[in-house]
Backbone as numpy.savetxt, mean C-alpha at the origin, in Angstrom:
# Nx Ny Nz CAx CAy CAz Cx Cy Cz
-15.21 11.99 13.05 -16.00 13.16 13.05 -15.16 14.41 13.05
-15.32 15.68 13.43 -15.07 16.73 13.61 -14.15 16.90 14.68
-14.27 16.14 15.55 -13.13 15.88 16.63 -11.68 15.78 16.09
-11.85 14.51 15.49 -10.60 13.79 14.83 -10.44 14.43 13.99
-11.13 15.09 12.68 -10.50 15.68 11.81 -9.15 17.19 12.64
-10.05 17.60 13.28 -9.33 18.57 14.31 -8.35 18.21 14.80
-8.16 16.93 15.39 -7.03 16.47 15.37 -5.93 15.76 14.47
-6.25 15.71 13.53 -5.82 15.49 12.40 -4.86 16.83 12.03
-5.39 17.44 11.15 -5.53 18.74 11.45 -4.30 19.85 11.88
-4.28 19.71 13.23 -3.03 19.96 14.28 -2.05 19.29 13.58
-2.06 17.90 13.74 -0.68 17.60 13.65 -0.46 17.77 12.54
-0.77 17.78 11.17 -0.26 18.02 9.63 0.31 19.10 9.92
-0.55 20.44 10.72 0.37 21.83 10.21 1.26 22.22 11.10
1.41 21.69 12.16 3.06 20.94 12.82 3.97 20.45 12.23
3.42 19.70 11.20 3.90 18.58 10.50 6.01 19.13 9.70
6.76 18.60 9.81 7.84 19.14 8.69 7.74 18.12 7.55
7.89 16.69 8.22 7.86 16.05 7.13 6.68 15.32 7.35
6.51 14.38 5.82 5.02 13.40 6.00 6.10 12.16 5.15
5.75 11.12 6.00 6.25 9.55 5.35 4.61 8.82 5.22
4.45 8.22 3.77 3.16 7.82 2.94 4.13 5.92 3.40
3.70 4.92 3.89 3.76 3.67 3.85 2.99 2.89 2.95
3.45 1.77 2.28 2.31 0.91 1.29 2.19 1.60 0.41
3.28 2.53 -0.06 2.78 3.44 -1.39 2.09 2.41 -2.87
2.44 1.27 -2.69 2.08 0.46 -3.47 0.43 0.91 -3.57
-0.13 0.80 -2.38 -1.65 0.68 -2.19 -2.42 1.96 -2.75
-1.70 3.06 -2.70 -2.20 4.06 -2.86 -2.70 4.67 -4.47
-3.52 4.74 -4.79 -3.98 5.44 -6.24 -4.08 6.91 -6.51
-3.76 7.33 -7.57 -3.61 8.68 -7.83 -4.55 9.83 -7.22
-5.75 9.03 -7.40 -6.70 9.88 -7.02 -6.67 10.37 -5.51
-6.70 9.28 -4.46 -6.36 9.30 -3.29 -5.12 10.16 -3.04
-4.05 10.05 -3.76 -2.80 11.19 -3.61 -2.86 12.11 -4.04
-3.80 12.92 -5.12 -3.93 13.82 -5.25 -5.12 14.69 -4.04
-5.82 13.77 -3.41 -6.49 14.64 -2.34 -6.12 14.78 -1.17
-5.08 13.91 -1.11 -4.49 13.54 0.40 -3.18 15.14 -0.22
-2.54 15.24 -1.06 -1.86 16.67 -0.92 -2.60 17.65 -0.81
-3.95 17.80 -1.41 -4.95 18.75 -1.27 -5.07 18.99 -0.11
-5.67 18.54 0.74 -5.71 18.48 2.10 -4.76 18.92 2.88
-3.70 18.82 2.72 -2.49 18.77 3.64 -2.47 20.20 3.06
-2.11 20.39 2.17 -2.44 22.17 1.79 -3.17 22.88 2.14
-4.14 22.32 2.26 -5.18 23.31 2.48 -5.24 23.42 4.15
-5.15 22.33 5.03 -4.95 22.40 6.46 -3.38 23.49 6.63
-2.51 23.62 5.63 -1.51 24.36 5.87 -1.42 25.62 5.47
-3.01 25.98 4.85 -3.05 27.37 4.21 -1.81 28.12 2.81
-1.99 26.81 2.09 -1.00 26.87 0.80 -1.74 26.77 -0.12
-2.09 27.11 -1.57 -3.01 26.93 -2.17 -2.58 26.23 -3.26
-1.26 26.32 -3.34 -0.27 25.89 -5.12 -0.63 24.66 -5.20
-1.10 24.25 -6.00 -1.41 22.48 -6.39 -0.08 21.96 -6.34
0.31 20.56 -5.73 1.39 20.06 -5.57 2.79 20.47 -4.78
2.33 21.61 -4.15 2.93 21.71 -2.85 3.25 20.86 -1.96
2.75 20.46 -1.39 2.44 19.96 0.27 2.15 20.43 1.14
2.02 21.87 0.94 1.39 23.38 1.78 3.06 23.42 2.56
3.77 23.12 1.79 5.33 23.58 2.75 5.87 22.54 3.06
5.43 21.28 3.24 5.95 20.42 3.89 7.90 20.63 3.68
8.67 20.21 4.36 10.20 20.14 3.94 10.64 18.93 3.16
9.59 17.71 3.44 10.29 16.69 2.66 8.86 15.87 2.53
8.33 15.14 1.82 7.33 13.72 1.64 7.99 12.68 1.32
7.84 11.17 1.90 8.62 10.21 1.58 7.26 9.06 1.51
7.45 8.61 0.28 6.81 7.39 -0.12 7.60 6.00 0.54
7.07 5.15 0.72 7.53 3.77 1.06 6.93 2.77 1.15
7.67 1.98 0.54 7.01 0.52 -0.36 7.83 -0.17 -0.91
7.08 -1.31 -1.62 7.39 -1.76 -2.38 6.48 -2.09 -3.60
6.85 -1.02 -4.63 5.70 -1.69 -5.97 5.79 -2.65 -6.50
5.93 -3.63 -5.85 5.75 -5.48 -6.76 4.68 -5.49 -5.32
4.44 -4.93 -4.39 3.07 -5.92 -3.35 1.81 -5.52 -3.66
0.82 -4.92 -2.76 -0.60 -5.29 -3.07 -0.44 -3.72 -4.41
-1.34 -3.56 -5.54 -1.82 -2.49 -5.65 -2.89 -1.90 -5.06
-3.75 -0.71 -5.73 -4.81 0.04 -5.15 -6.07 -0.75 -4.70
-6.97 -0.80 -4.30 -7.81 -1.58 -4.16 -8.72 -0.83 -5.66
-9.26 0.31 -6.06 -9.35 0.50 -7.17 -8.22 1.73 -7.60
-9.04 2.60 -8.75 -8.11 3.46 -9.23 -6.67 2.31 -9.93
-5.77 3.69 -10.38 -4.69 3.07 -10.80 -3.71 3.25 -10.00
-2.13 2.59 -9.66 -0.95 2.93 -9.19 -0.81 4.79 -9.36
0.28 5.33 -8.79 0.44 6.02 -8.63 1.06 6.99 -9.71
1.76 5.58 -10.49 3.02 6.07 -11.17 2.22 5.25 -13.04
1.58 4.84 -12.73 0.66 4.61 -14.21 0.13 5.47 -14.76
0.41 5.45 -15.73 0.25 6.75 -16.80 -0.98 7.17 -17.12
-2.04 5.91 -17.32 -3.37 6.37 -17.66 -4.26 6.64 -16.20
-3.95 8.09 -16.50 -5.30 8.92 -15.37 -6.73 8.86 -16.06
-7.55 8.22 -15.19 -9.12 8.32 -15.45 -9.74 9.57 -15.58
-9.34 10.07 -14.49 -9.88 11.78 -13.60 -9.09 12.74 -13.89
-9.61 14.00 -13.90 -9.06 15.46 -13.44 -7.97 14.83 -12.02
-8.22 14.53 -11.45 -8.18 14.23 -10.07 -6.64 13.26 -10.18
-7.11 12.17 -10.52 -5.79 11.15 -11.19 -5.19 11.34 -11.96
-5.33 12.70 -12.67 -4.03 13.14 -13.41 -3.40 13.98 -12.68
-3.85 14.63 -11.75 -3.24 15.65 -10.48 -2.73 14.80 -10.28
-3.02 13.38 -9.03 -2.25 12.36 -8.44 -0.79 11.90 -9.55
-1.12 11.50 -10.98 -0.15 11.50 -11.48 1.13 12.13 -11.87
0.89 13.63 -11.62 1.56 14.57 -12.35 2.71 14.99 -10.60
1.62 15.05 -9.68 2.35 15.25 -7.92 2.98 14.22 -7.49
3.05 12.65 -8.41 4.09 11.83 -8.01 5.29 11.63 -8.95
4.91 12.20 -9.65 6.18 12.69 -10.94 6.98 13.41 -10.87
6.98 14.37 -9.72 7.68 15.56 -9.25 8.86 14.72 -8.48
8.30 13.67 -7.85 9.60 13.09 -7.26 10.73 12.51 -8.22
11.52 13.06 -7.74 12.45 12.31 -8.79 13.84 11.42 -7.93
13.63 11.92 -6.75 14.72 11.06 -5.40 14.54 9.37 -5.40
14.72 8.05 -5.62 14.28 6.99 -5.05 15.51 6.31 -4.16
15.19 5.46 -3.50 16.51 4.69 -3.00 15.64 3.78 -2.98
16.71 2.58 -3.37 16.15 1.61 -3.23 16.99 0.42 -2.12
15.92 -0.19 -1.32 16.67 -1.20 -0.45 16.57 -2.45 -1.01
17.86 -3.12 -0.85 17.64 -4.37 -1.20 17.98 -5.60 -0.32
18.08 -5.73 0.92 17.48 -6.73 1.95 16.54 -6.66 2.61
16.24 -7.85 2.40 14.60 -8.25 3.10 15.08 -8.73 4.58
14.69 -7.73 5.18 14.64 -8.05 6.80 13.78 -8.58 7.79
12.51 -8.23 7.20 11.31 -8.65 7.73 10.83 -10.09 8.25
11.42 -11.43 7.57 11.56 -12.55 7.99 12.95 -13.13 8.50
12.59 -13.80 9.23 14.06 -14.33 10.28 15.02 -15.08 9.32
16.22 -15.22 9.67 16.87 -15.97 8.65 16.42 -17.33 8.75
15.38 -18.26 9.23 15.16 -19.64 8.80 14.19 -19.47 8.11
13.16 -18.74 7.59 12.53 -18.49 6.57 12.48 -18.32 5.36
13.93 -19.00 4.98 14.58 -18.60 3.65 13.75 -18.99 2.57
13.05 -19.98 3.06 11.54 -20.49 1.99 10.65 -19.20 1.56
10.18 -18.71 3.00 9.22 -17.53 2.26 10.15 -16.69 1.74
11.06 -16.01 2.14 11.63 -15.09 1.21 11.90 -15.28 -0.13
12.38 -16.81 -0.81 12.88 -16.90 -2.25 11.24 -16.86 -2.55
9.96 -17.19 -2.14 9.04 -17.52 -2.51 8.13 -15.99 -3.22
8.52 -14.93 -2.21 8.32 -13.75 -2.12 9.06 -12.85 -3.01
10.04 -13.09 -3.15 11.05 -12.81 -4.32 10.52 -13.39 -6.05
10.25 -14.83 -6.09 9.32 -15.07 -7.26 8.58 -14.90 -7.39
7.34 -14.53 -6.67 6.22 -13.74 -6.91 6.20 -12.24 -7.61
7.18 -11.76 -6.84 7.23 -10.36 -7.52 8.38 -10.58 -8.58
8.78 -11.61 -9.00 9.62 -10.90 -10.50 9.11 -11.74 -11.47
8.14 -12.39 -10.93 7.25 -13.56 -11.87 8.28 -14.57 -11.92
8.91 -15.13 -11.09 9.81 -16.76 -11.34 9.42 -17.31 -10.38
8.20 -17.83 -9.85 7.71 -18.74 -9.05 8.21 -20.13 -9.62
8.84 -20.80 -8.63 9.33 -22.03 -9.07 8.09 -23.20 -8.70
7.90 -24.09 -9.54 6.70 -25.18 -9.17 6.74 -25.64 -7.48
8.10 -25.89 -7.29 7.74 -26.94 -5.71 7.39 -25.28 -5.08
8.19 -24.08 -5.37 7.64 -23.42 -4.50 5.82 -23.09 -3.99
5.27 -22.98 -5.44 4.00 -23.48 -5.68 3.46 -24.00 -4.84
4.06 -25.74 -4.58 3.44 -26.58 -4.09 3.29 -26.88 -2.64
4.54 -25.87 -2.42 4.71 -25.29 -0.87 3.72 -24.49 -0.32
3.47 -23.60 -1.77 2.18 -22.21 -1.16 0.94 -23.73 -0.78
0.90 -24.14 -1.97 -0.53 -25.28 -1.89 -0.58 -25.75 -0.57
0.70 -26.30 -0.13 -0.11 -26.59 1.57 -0.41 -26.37 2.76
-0.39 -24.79 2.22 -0.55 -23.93 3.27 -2.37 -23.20 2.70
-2.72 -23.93 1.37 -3.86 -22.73 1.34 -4.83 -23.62 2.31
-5.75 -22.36 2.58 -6.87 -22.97 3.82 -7.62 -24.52 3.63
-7.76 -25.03 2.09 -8.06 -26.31 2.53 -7.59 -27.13 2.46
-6.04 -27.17 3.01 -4.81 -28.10 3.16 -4.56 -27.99 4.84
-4.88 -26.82 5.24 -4.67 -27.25 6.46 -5.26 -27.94 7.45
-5.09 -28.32 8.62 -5.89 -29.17 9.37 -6.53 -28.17 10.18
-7.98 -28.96 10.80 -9.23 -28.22 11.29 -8.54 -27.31 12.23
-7.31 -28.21 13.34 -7.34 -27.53 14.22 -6.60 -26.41 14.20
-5.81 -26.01 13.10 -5.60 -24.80 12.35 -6.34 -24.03 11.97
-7.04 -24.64 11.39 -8.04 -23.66 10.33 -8.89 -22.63 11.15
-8.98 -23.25 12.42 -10.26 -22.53 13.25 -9.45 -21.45 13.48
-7.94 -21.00 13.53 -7.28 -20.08 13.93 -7.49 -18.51 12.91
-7.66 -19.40 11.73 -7.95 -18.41 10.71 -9.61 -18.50 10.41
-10.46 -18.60 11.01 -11.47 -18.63 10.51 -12.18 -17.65 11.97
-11.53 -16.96 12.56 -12.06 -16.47 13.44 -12.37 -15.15 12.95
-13.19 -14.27 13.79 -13.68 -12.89 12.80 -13.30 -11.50 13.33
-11.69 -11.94 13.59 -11.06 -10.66 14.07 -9.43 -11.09 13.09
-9.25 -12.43 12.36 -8.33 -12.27 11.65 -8.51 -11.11 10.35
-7.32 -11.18 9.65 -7.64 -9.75 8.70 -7.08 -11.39 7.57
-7.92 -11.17 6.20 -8.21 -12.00 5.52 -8.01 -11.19 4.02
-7.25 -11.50 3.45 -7.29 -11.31 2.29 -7.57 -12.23 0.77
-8.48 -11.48 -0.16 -9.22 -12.42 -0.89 -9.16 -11.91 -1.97
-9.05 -12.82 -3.12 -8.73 -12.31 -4.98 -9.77 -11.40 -5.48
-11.09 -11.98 -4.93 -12.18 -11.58 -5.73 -13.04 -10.70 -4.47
-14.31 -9.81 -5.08 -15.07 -9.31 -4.31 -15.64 -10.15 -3.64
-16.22 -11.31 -4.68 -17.56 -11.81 -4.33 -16.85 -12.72 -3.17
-15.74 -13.14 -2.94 -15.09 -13.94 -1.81 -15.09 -13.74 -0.55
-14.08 -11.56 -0.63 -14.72 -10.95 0.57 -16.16 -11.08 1.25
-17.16 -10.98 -0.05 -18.73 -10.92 0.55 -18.79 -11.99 1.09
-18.95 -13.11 0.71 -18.68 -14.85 1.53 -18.58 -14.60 2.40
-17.49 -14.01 2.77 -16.86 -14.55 3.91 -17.53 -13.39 5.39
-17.95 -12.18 4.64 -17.97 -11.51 5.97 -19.89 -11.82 5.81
């Protein structure tokens, strides 16, 4: 509500810098209103500002989820007025670094990581495949399954009509 936006609010025009996470997820359109905003809470009016910000930092990785709709950030075909703003305010960046160790899994996980690695460069190897296979939900056993079938796990699904199923 009005509360939270207020608090919201505050802290942007405090704000020096803004770090965006999952930039993968994010669509033009959404980034072009999310700088709007931040401008406009900072009393800047220039499109593609940041209303001052000193620095914005994207972070991700674009091989994981994309947008849920809209397009990527950095895809050329804008639908909208709106998603061509988003396109044109992530074009301005021109800084990237890129990391290249995966830290996130322990070193005996070396399975998911090569597995995670072929997914995103498209070289999924078959046994790796067959590895995902016995882990999908109807490979595992009941007394597993109930772990994931509870209705506070967070569940991710290919299709709409799957999400609907399920909730």
């Amino acid at each position: 509500g009005e509360e939270r936006l207020a608090e919201i609010k505050a802290r942007i025009v405090g704000a020096k810098y803004l770090l965006i996470d999952e930039k993968s997820m994010l669509d033009q359109d959404f980034l072009a209103r999310i700088e709007q905003r931040i401008s406009k809470f900072r009393g800047c009016s220039a499109s593609g500002s940041w209303g001052g910000l000193w620095g914005v930092f994207f972070i991700g990785d674009d091989g994981q989820l994309s947008p849920a709709r809209g397009v990527s950030m950095f895809d050329q075909r804008a639908s909208t007025n709106n998603a061509l703003m988003g396109f044109q305010i992530y074009s301005q960046f021109t800084t990237v670094f890129m990391l290249t160790t995966l830290v996130r899994q322990d070193d005996h996980e070396e399975d998911f990581k090569r597995i995670l690695g072929g997914v995103k460069n498209g070289t999924l190897a078959d046994a790796d495949l067959s590895l995902l296979n016995t882990r999908a939900l109807g490979n595992i056993p009941l007394e597993a399954k109930a772990v994931f079938q509870k209705q506070d796990t967070i569940s991710f699904f290919p299709y709409n009509v799957d999400r609907i199923q399920r909730n």
